[in-house]
Coordinates of C-alpha atoms in Angstrom, one line a residue:
X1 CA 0.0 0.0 0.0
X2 CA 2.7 2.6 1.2
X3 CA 4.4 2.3 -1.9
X4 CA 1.6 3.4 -4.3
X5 CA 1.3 6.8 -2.4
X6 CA 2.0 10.0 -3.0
X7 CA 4.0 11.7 -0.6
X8 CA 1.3 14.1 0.4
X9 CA -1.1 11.0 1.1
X10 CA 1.8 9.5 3.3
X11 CA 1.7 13.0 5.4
X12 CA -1.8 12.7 5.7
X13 CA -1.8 9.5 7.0
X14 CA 0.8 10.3 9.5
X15 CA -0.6 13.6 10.7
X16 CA -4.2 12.7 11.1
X17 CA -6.3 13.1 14.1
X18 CA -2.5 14.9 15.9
X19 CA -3.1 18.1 18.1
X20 CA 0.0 19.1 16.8
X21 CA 3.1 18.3 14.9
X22 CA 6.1 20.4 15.5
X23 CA 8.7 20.6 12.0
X24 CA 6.2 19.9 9.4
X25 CA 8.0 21.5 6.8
X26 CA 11.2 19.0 7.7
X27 CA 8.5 16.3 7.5
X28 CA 7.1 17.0 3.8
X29 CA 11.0 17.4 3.1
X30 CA 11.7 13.9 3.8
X31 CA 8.5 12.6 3.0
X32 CA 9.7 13.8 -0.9
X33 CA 13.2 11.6 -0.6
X34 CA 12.4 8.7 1.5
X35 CA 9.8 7.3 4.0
X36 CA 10.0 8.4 7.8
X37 CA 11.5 7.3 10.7
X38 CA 9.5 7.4 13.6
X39 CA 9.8 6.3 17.8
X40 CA 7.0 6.3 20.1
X41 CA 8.5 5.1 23.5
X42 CA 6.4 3.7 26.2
X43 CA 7.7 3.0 30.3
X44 CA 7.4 -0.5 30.9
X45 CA 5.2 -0.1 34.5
X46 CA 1.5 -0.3 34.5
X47 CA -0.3 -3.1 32.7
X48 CA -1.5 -1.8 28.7
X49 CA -5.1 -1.4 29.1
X50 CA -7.3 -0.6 26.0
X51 CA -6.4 3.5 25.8
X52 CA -3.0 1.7 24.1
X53 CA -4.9 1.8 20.7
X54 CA -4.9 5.4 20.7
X55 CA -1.4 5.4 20.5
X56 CA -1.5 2.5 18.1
X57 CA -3.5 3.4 15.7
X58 CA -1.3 6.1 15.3
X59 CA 1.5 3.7 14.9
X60 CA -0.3 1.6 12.3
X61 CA -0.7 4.9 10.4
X62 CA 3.0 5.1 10.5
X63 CA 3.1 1.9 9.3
X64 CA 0.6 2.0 6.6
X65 CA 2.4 5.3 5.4
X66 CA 6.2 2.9 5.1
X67 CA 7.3 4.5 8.2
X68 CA 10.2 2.3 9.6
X69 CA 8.6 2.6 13.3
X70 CA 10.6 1.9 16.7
X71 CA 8.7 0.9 19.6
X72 CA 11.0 1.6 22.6
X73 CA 10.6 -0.1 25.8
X74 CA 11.9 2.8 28.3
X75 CA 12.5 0.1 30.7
X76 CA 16.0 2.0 32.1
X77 CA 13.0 5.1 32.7
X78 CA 10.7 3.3 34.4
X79 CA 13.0 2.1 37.2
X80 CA 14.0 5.6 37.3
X81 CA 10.4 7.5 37.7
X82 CA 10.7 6.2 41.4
X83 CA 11.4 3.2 40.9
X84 CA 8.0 1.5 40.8
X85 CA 9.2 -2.1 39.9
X86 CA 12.7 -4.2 40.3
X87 CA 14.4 -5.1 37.3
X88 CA 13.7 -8.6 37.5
X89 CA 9.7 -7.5 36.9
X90 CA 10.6 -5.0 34.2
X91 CA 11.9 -7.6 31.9
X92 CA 8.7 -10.1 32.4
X93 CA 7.1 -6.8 31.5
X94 CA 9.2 -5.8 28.7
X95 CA 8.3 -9.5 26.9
X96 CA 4.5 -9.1 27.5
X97 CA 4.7 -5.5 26.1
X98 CA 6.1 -6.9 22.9
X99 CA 3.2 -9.6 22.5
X100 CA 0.5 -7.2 23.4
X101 CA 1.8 -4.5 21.0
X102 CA 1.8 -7.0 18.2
X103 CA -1.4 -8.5 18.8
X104 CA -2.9 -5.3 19.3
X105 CA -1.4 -4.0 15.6
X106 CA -2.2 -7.3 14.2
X107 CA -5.9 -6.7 15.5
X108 CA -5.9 -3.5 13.5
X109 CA -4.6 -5.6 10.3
X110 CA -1.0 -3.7 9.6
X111 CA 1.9 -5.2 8.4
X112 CA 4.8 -5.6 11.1
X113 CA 7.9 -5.8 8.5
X114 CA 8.9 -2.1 9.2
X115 CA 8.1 -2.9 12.9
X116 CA 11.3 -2.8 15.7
X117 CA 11.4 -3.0 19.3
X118 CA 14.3 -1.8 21.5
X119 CA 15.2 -1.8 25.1
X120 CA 16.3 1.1 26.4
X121 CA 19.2 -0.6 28.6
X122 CA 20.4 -2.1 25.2
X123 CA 22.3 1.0 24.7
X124 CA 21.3 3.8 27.2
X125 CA 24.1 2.2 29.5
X126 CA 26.8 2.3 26.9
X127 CA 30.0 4.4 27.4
X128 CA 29.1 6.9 24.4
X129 CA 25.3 7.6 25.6
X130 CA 26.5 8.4 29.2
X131 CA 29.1 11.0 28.3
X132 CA 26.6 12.5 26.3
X133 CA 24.8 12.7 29.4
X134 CA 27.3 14.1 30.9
X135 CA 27.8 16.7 28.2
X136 CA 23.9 17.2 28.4
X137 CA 24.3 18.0 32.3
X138 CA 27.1 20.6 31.8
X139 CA 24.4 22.9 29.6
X140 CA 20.9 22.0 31.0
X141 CA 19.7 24.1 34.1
X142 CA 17.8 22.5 36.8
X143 CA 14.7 24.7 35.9
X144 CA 14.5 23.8 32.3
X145 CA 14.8 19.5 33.6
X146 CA 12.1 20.1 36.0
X147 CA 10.1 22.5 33.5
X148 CA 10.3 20.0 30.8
X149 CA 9.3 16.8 33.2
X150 CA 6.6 18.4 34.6
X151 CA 3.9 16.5 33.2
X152 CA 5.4 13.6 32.9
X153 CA 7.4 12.9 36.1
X154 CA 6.1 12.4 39.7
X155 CA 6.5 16.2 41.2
X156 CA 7.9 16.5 44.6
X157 CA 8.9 19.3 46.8
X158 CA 12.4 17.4 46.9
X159 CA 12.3 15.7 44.0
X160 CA 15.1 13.2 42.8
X161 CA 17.7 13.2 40.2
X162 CA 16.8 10.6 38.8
X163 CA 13.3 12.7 37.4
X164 CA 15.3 15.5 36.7
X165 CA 17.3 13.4 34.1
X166 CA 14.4 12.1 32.9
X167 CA 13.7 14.8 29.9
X168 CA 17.4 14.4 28.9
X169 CA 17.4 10.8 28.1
X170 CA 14.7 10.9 26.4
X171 CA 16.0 13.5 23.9
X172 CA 18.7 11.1 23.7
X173 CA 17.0 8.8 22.8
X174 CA 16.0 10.7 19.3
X175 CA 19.8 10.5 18.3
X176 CA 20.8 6.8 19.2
X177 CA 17.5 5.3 17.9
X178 CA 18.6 6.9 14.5
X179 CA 15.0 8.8 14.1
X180 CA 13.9 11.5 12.4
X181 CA 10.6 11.9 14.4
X182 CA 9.4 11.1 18.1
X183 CA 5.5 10.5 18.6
X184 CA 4.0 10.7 22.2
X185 CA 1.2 12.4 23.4
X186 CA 0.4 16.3 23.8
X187 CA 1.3 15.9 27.9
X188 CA 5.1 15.4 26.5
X189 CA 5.5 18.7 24.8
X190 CA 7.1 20.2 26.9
X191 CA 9.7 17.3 26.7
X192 CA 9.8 18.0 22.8
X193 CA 10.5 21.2 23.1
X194 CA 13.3 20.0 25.0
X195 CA 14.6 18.2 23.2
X196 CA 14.6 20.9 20.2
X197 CA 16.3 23.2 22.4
X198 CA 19.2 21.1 23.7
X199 CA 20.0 18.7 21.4
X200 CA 21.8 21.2 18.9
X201 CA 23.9 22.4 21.5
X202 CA 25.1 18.8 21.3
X203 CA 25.8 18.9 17.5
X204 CA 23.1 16.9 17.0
X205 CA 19.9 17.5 14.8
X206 CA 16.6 19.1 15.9
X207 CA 13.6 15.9 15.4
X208 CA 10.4 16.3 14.3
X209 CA 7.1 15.7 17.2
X210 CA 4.1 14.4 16.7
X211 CA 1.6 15.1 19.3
X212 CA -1.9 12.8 20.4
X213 CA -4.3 14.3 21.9
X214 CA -5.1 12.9 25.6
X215 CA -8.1 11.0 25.7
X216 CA -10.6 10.9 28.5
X217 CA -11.4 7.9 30.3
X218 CA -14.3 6.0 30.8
X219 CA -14.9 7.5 34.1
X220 CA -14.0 10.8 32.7
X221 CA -10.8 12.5 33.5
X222 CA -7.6 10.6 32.5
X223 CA -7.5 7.4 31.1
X224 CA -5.5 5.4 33.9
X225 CA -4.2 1.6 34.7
X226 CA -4.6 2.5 38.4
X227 CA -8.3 3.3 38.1
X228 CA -10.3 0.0 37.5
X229 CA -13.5 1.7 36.4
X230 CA -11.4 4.2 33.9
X231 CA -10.4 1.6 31.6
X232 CA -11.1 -2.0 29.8
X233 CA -8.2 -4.7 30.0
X234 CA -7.0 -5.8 26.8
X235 CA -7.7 -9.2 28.4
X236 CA -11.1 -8.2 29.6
X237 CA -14.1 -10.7 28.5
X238 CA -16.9 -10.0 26.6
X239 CA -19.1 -9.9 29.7
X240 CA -16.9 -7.4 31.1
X241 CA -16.3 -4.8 28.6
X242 CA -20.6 -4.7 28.8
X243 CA -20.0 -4.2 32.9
X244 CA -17.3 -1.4 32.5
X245 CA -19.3 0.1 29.0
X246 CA -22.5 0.6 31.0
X247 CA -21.0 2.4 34.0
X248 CA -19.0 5.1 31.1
X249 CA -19.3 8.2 31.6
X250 CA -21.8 9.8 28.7
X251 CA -23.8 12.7 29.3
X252 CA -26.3 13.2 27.0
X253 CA -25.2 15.7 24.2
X254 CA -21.8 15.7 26.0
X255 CA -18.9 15.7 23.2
X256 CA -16.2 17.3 25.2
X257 CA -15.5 14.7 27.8
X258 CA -16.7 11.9 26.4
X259 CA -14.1 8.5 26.4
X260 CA -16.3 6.3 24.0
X261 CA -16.7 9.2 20.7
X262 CA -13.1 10.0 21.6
X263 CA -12.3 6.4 21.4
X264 CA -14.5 6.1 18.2
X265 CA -12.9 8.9 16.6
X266 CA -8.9 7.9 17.3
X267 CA -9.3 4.1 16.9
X268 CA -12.3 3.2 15.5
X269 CA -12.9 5.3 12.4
X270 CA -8.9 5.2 11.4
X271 CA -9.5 1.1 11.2
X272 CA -12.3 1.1 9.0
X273 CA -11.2 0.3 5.4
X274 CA -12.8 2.0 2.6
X275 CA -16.8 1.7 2.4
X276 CA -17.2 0.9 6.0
X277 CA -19.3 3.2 8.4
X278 CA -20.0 3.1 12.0
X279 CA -23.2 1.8 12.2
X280 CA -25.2 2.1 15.5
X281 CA -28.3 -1.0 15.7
X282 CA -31.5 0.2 17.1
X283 CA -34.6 -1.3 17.3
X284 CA -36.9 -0.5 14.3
X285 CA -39.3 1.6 17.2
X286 CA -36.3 3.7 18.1
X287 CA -35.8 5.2 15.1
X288 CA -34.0 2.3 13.3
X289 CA -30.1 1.6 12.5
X290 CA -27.6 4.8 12.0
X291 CA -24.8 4.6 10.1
X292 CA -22.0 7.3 9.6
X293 CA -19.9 7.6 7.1
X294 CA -17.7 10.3 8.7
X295 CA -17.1 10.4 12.2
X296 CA -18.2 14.3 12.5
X297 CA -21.8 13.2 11.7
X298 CA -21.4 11.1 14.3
X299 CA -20.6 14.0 16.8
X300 CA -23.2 16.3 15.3
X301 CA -25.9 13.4 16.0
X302 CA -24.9 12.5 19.2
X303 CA -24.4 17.0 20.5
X304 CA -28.3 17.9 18.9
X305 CA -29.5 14.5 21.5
X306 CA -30.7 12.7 18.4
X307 CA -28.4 9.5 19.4
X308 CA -28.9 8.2 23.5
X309 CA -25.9 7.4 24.9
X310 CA -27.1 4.0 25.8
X311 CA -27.4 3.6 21.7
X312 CA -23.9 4.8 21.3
X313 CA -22.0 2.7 24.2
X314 CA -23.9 -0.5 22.9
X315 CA -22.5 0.6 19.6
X316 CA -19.2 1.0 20.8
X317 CA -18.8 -2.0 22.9
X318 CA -19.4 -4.3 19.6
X319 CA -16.4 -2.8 17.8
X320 CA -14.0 -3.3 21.3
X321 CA -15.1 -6.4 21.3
X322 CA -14.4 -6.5 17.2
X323 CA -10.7 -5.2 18.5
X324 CA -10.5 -7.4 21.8
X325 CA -11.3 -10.5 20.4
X326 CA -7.7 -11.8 18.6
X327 CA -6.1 -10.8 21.5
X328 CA -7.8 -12.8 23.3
X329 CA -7.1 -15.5 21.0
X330 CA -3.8 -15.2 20.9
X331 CA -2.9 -15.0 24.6
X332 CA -5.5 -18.2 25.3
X333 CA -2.5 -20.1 25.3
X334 CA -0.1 -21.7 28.6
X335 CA 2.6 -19.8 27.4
X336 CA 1.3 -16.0 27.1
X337 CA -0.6 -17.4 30.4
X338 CA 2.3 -17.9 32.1
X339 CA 3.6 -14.9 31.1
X340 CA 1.2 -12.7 32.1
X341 CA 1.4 -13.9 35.9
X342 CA 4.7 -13.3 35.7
X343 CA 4.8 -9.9 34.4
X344 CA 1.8 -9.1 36.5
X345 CA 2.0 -11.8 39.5
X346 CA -1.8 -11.7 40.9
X347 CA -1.6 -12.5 45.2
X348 CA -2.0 -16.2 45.9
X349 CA -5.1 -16.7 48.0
X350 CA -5.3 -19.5 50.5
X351 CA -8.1 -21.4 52.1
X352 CA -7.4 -23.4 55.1
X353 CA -3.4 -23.8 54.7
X354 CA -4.1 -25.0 51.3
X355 CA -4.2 -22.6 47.8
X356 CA -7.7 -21.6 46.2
X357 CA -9.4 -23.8 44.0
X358 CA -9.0 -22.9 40.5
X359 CA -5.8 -21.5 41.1
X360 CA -2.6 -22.5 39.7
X361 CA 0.2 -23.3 41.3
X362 CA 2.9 -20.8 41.2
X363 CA 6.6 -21.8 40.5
X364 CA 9.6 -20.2 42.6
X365 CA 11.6 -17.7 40.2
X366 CA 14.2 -15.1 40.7
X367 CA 13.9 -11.5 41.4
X368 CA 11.2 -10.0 43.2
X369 CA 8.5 -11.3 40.5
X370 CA 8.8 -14.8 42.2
X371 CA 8.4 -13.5 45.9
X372 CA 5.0 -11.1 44.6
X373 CA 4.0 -14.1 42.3
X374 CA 5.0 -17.4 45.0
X375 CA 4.2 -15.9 48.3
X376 CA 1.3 -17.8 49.7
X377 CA -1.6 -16.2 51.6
X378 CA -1.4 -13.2 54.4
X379 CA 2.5 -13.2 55.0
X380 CA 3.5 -10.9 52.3
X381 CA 4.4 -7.1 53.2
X382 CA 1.6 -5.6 51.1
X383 CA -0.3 -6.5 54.2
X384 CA 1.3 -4.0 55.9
X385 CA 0.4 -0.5 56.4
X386 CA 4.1 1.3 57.0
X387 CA 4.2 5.2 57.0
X388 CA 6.5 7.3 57.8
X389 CA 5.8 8.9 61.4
X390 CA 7.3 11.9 63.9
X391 CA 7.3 11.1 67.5
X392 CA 5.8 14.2 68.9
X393 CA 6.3 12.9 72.3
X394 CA 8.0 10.7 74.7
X395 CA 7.5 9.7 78.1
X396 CA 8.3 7.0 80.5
X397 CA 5.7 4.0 80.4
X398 CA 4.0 4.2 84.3
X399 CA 4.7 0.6 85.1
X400 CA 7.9 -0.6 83.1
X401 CA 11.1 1.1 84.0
X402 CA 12.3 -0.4 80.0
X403 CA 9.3 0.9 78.5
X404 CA 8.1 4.3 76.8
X405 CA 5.1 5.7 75.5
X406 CA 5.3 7.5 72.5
X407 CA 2.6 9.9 70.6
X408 CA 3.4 9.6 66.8
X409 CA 2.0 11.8 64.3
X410 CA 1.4 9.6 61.1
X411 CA -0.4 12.3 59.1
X412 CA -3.5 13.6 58.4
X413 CA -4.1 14.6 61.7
X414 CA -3.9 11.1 62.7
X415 CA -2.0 10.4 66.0
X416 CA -1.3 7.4 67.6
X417 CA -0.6 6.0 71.1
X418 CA 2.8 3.5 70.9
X419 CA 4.3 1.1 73.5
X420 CA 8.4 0.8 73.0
X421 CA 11.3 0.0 74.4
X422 CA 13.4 2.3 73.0
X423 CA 13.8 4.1 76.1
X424 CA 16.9 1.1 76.9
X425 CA 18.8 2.8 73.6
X426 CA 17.8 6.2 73.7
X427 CA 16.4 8.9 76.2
X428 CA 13.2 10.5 76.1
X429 CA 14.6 13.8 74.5
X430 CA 16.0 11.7 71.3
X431 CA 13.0 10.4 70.9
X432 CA 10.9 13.5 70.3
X433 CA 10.6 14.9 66.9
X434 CA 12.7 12.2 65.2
X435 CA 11.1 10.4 62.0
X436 CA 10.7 6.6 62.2
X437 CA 8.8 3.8 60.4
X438 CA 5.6 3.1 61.9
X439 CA 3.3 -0.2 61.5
X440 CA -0.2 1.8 61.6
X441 CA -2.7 -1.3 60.9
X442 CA -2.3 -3.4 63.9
X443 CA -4.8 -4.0 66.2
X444 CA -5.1 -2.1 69.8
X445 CA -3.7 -4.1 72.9
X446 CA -2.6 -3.1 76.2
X447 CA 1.0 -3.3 76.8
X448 CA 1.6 -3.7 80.8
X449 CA -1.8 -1.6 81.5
X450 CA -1.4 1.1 78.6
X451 CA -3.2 0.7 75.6
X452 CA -0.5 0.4 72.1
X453 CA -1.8 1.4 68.3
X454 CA 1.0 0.2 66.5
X455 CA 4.7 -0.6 66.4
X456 CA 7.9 1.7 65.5
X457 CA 10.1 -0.3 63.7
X458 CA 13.7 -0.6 65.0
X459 CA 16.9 -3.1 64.3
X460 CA 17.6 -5.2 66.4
X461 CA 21.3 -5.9 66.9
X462 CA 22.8 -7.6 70.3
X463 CA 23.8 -5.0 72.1
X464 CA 21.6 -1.8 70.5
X465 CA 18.6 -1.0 68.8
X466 CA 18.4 1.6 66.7
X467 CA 15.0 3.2 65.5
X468 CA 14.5 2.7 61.2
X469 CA 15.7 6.0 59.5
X470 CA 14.2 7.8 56.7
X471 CA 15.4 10.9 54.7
X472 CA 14.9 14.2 57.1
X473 CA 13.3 15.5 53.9
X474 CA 10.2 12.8 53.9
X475 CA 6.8 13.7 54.9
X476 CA 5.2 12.5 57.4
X477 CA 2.5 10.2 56.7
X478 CA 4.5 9.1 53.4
X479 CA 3.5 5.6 52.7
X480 CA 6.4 2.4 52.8
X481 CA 6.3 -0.1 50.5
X482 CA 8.3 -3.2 49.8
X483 CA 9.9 -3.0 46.2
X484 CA 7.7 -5.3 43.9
X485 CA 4.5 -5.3 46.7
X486 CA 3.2 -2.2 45.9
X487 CA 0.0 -1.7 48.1
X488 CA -0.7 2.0 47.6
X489 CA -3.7 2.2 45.3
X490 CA -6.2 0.6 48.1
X491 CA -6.9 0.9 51.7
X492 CA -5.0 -1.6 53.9
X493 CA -7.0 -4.2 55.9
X494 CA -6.5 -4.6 60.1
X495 CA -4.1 -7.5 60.4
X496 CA -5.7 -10.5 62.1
X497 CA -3.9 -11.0 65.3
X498 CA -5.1 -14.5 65.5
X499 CA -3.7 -15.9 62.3
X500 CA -0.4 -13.8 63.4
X501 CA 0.0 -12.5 60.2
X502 CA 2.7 -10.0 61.5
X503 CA 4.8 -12.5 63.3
X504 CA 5.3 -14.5 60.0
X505 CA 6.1 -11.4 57.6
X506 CA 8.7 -9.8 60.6
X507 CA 10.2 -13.0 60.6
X508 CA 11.9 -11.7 56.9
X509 CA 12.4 -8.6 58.0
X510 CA 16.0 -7.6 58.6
X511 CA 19.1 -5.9 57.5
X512 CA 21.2 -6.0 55.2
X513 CA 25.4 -5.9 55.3
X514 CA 25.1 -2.3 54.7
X515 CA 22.4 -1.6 56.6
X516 CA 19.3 -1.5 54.2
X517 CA 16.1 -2.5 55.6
X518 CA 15.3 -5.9 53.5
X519 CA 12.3 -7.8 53.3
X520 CA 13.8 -11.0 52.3
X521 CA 16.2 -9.3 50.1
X522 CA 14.0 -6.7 48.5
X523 CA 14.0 -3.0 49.6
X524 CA 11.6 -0.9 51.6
X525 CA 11.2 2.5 49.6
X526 CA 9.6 5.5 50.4
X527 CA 7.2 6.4 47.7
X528 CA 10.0 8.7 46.3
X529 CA 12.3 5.5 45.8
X530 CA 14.4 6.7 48.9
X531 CA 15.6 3.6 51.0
X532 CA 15.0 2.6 54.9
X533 CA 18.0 2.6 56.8
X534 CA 19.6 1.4 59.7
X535 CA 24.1 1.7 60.8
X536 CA 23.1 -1.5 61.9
X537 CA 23.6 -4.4 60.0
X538 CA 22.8 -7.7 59.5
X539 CA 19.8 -7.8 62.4
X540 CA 16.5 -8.6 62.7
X541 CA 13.7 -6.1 62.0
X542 CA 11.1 -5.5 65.4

């Protein structure tokens, strides 16, 4: 097909439905001499949920046009942008990336021969790509890193360099991927322009952008893997995309923020071949079927009331399903199974010391994929609620000479009563104002005669105990986590004293040889990727 156009069809086909496209006379220029080269690079983190064929449509209008496209796995980015998964889980993630993208540009019937994929750790850790770092750091002001990460990078008040190199890897990235255009969406402009700005001063030459617009979800708002009601699974049954279609947001003459005409107009109508509409079935007492030709009709219909929204998400939910279905096919198999739970391991539930029926048994691995995937029941840390906490106050327990009672602020105007024995290591004065790790979801109980809310967690070596540290820049009520059990995105159930759920997980809990706190022998960040500490090593964590 690509070969038969012109070059001005092969720009339309590459610009279409963009909210902008920065260097378009460069683009026509190439377009007349050879066919583009294109990257769209995507972080390897959440799981691809159906918003991803916004994105790739676009790519298999690259494709169609005789683009050579690279898909780049920014998997040396996403550990960055805090750090939200270990390695080991990036690379399960990496693979099922790679199988959903292709299934998902299969689905939209392009051809893959012009079709790459790259890791970014294949070369973003070479010697020439970090002295260009280097050499990017020596003319980049902190202001124009943070400026041009803003919308794409976690903002902090104290945020880490790790975010603020962000931006300048992935201008990089346009040189040593060979390109002559990057594609991302509109919330990356600022990156762009970026990357226009700085990569001359480098000797190297100013890359054409190509700009999606950001689609709303199906909740409205933001289209997001962390919501569950904001998007469909690519993976999602039939029955399902009907559950999460019905609850979309779609107020009546509504064409602003509206996920499902959005959807229709960025992935739907670019798939149709020539003489296909989109065709809305009604019942011959409703008015009849509605077809349109051209998706503007469509909007028109739908602004003046004429079309109910319960028409148009019944509409919309056959051509998902049209788009869902060979992926499903193609990952009803052991091995894309398989792969799945590893690059998205699901917690193991147990009944009665044995695991749930239906469930399949899960196979030790390495990294901290096998300890999120393997890890049996109630004794894994996402069970835990750790924050960080400042003791306010600190005063000797009435009836234990060993014993103190601390008042610990663990934000939002939360404050809690705590039982330790930190008084033997420290005095009362120490104590007060100093930031610790606290256990906030354990149940109440009376410690000799005075009632305890939770633990502060401490090393415990043979001769000393030493209170957890944190960064003196954290916040207080900043959430803990255990690197590759992230438990963040829902509320955090009591623990059950009975089944002594804390006991078992505590048991892991140490330090390692220089000092880290370790659950087994993965990490406990702050939320900001910062690591728990102790100058203890090698103890046990109480």
């Amino acid at each position: 097909m690509a070969a038969s156009l012109t070059p001005e069809e092969k720009e339309h086909l590459i610009t279409r439905n963009l909210q902008e496209v920065l260097g378009q006379d460069n683009l026509r220029a190439i377009l007349k001499e050879r066919d583009l080269k294109i990257y769209w690079g995507t972080a390897t983190t959440g799981k691809p949920h159906i918003a991803y064929f916004v994105p790739m449509s676009k790519v298999a209008d690259f494709l169609k046009a005789g683009c050579e496209v690279t898909i780049l796995f920014a998997d040396l980015h996403a550990y960055l942008d805090n750090m939200k998964a270990p390695w080991s889980l990036l690379k399960e993630r990496t693979k099922y990336y790679e199988a959903v993208i292709k299934a998902m540009l299969s689905s939209l019937g392009v051809p893959l021969e012009k079709l790459r994929f790259v890791c970014g750790t294949d070369y973003q850790l070479s010697k020439e790509y970090t002295l260009d770092v280097y050499r990017l750091s020596s003319v980049v002001t902190q202001h124009d890193a943070k400026k041009a990460g803003a919308e794409v990078v976690k903002q902090v008040e104290h945020p880490l360099m790790s975010g603020i190199l962000y931006p300048g890897l992935q201008a990089l990235d346009e040189e040593y991927l060979k390109v002559d255009a990057q594609f991302g969406g509109v919330d990356q402009r600022k990156i762009f322009t970026f990357a226009e700005k700085y990569l001359p001063q480098l000797g190297y030459a100013k890359r054409i952008h190509l700009m999606n617009p950001m689609i709303p979800g199906l909740a409205g708002g933001k289209m997001s893997s962390s919501e569950e009601d904001s998007k469909i699974d690519l993976l999602d049954s039939a029955a399902k995309v009907k559950s999460k279609i019905k609850k979309a947001f779609c107020e009546p003459g509504n064409i602003e923020d509206n996920g499902l005409l959005k959807f229709v107009k960025h992935v739907i109508y670019p798939m149709f071949k020539e003489g296909e509409a989109f065709t809305v079935h009604r019942k011959p007492d409703f008015g009849g079927d509605l077809v349109f030709v051209e998706y503007e009709q469509l909007e028109t219909c739908f602004a003046s009331q004429e079309l109910h929204p319960g028409d148009l998400k019944a509409a919309v939910e056959v051509y998902i399903n049209r788009l869902l279905e060979p992926i499903r096919k193609s990952f009803d198999t052991d091995f894309y199974r398989e792969l799945t739970e590893r690059a998205y391991p699901a917690p193991v539930k147990v009944v009665a010391g044995k695991q749930a029926a239906g469930g399949k048994q899960q196979q030790a691995a390495s990294g901290a994929n096998a300890n999120a995937a393997s890890a049996a029941g109630e004794n894994t840390p996402d069970k835990l609620e750790l924050k960080v906490g400042q003791i306010m106050d600190a005063v000797k327990h009435p009836d234990a000479d060993s014993l103190c009672v601390l008042t610990v602020d663990i934000g939002g105007g939360e404050r809690k009563a705590i039982v330790s024995n930190l008084m033997a290591h420290y005095t009362l004065e120490q104590l007060r104002e100093r930031l610790v790790v606290v256990l906030t979801n354990m149940k109440a109980s009376k410690i000799r005669g005075v009632e305890s809310e939770g633990l502060v967690l401490y090393a415990a070596g043979a001769e000393k105990c030493e209170a957890l540290a944190v960064p003196e820049d954290s916040k207080v009520g900043e959430r803990i986590i255990v690197e590759g059990f992230d438990n963040t995105s829902n509320p955090v159930p009591p623990l059950n004293p009975k089944k002594k759920v804390w006991d078992k997980i505590q048991a892991e809990l140490h330090t390692g040889s220089d000092g880290q706190a370790l659950w087994k022998e993965f990490s406990l960040l702050t939320l900001n990727g910062d690591r728990v500490t102790s100058t203890l090593a090698g103890c046990s964590i109480k």
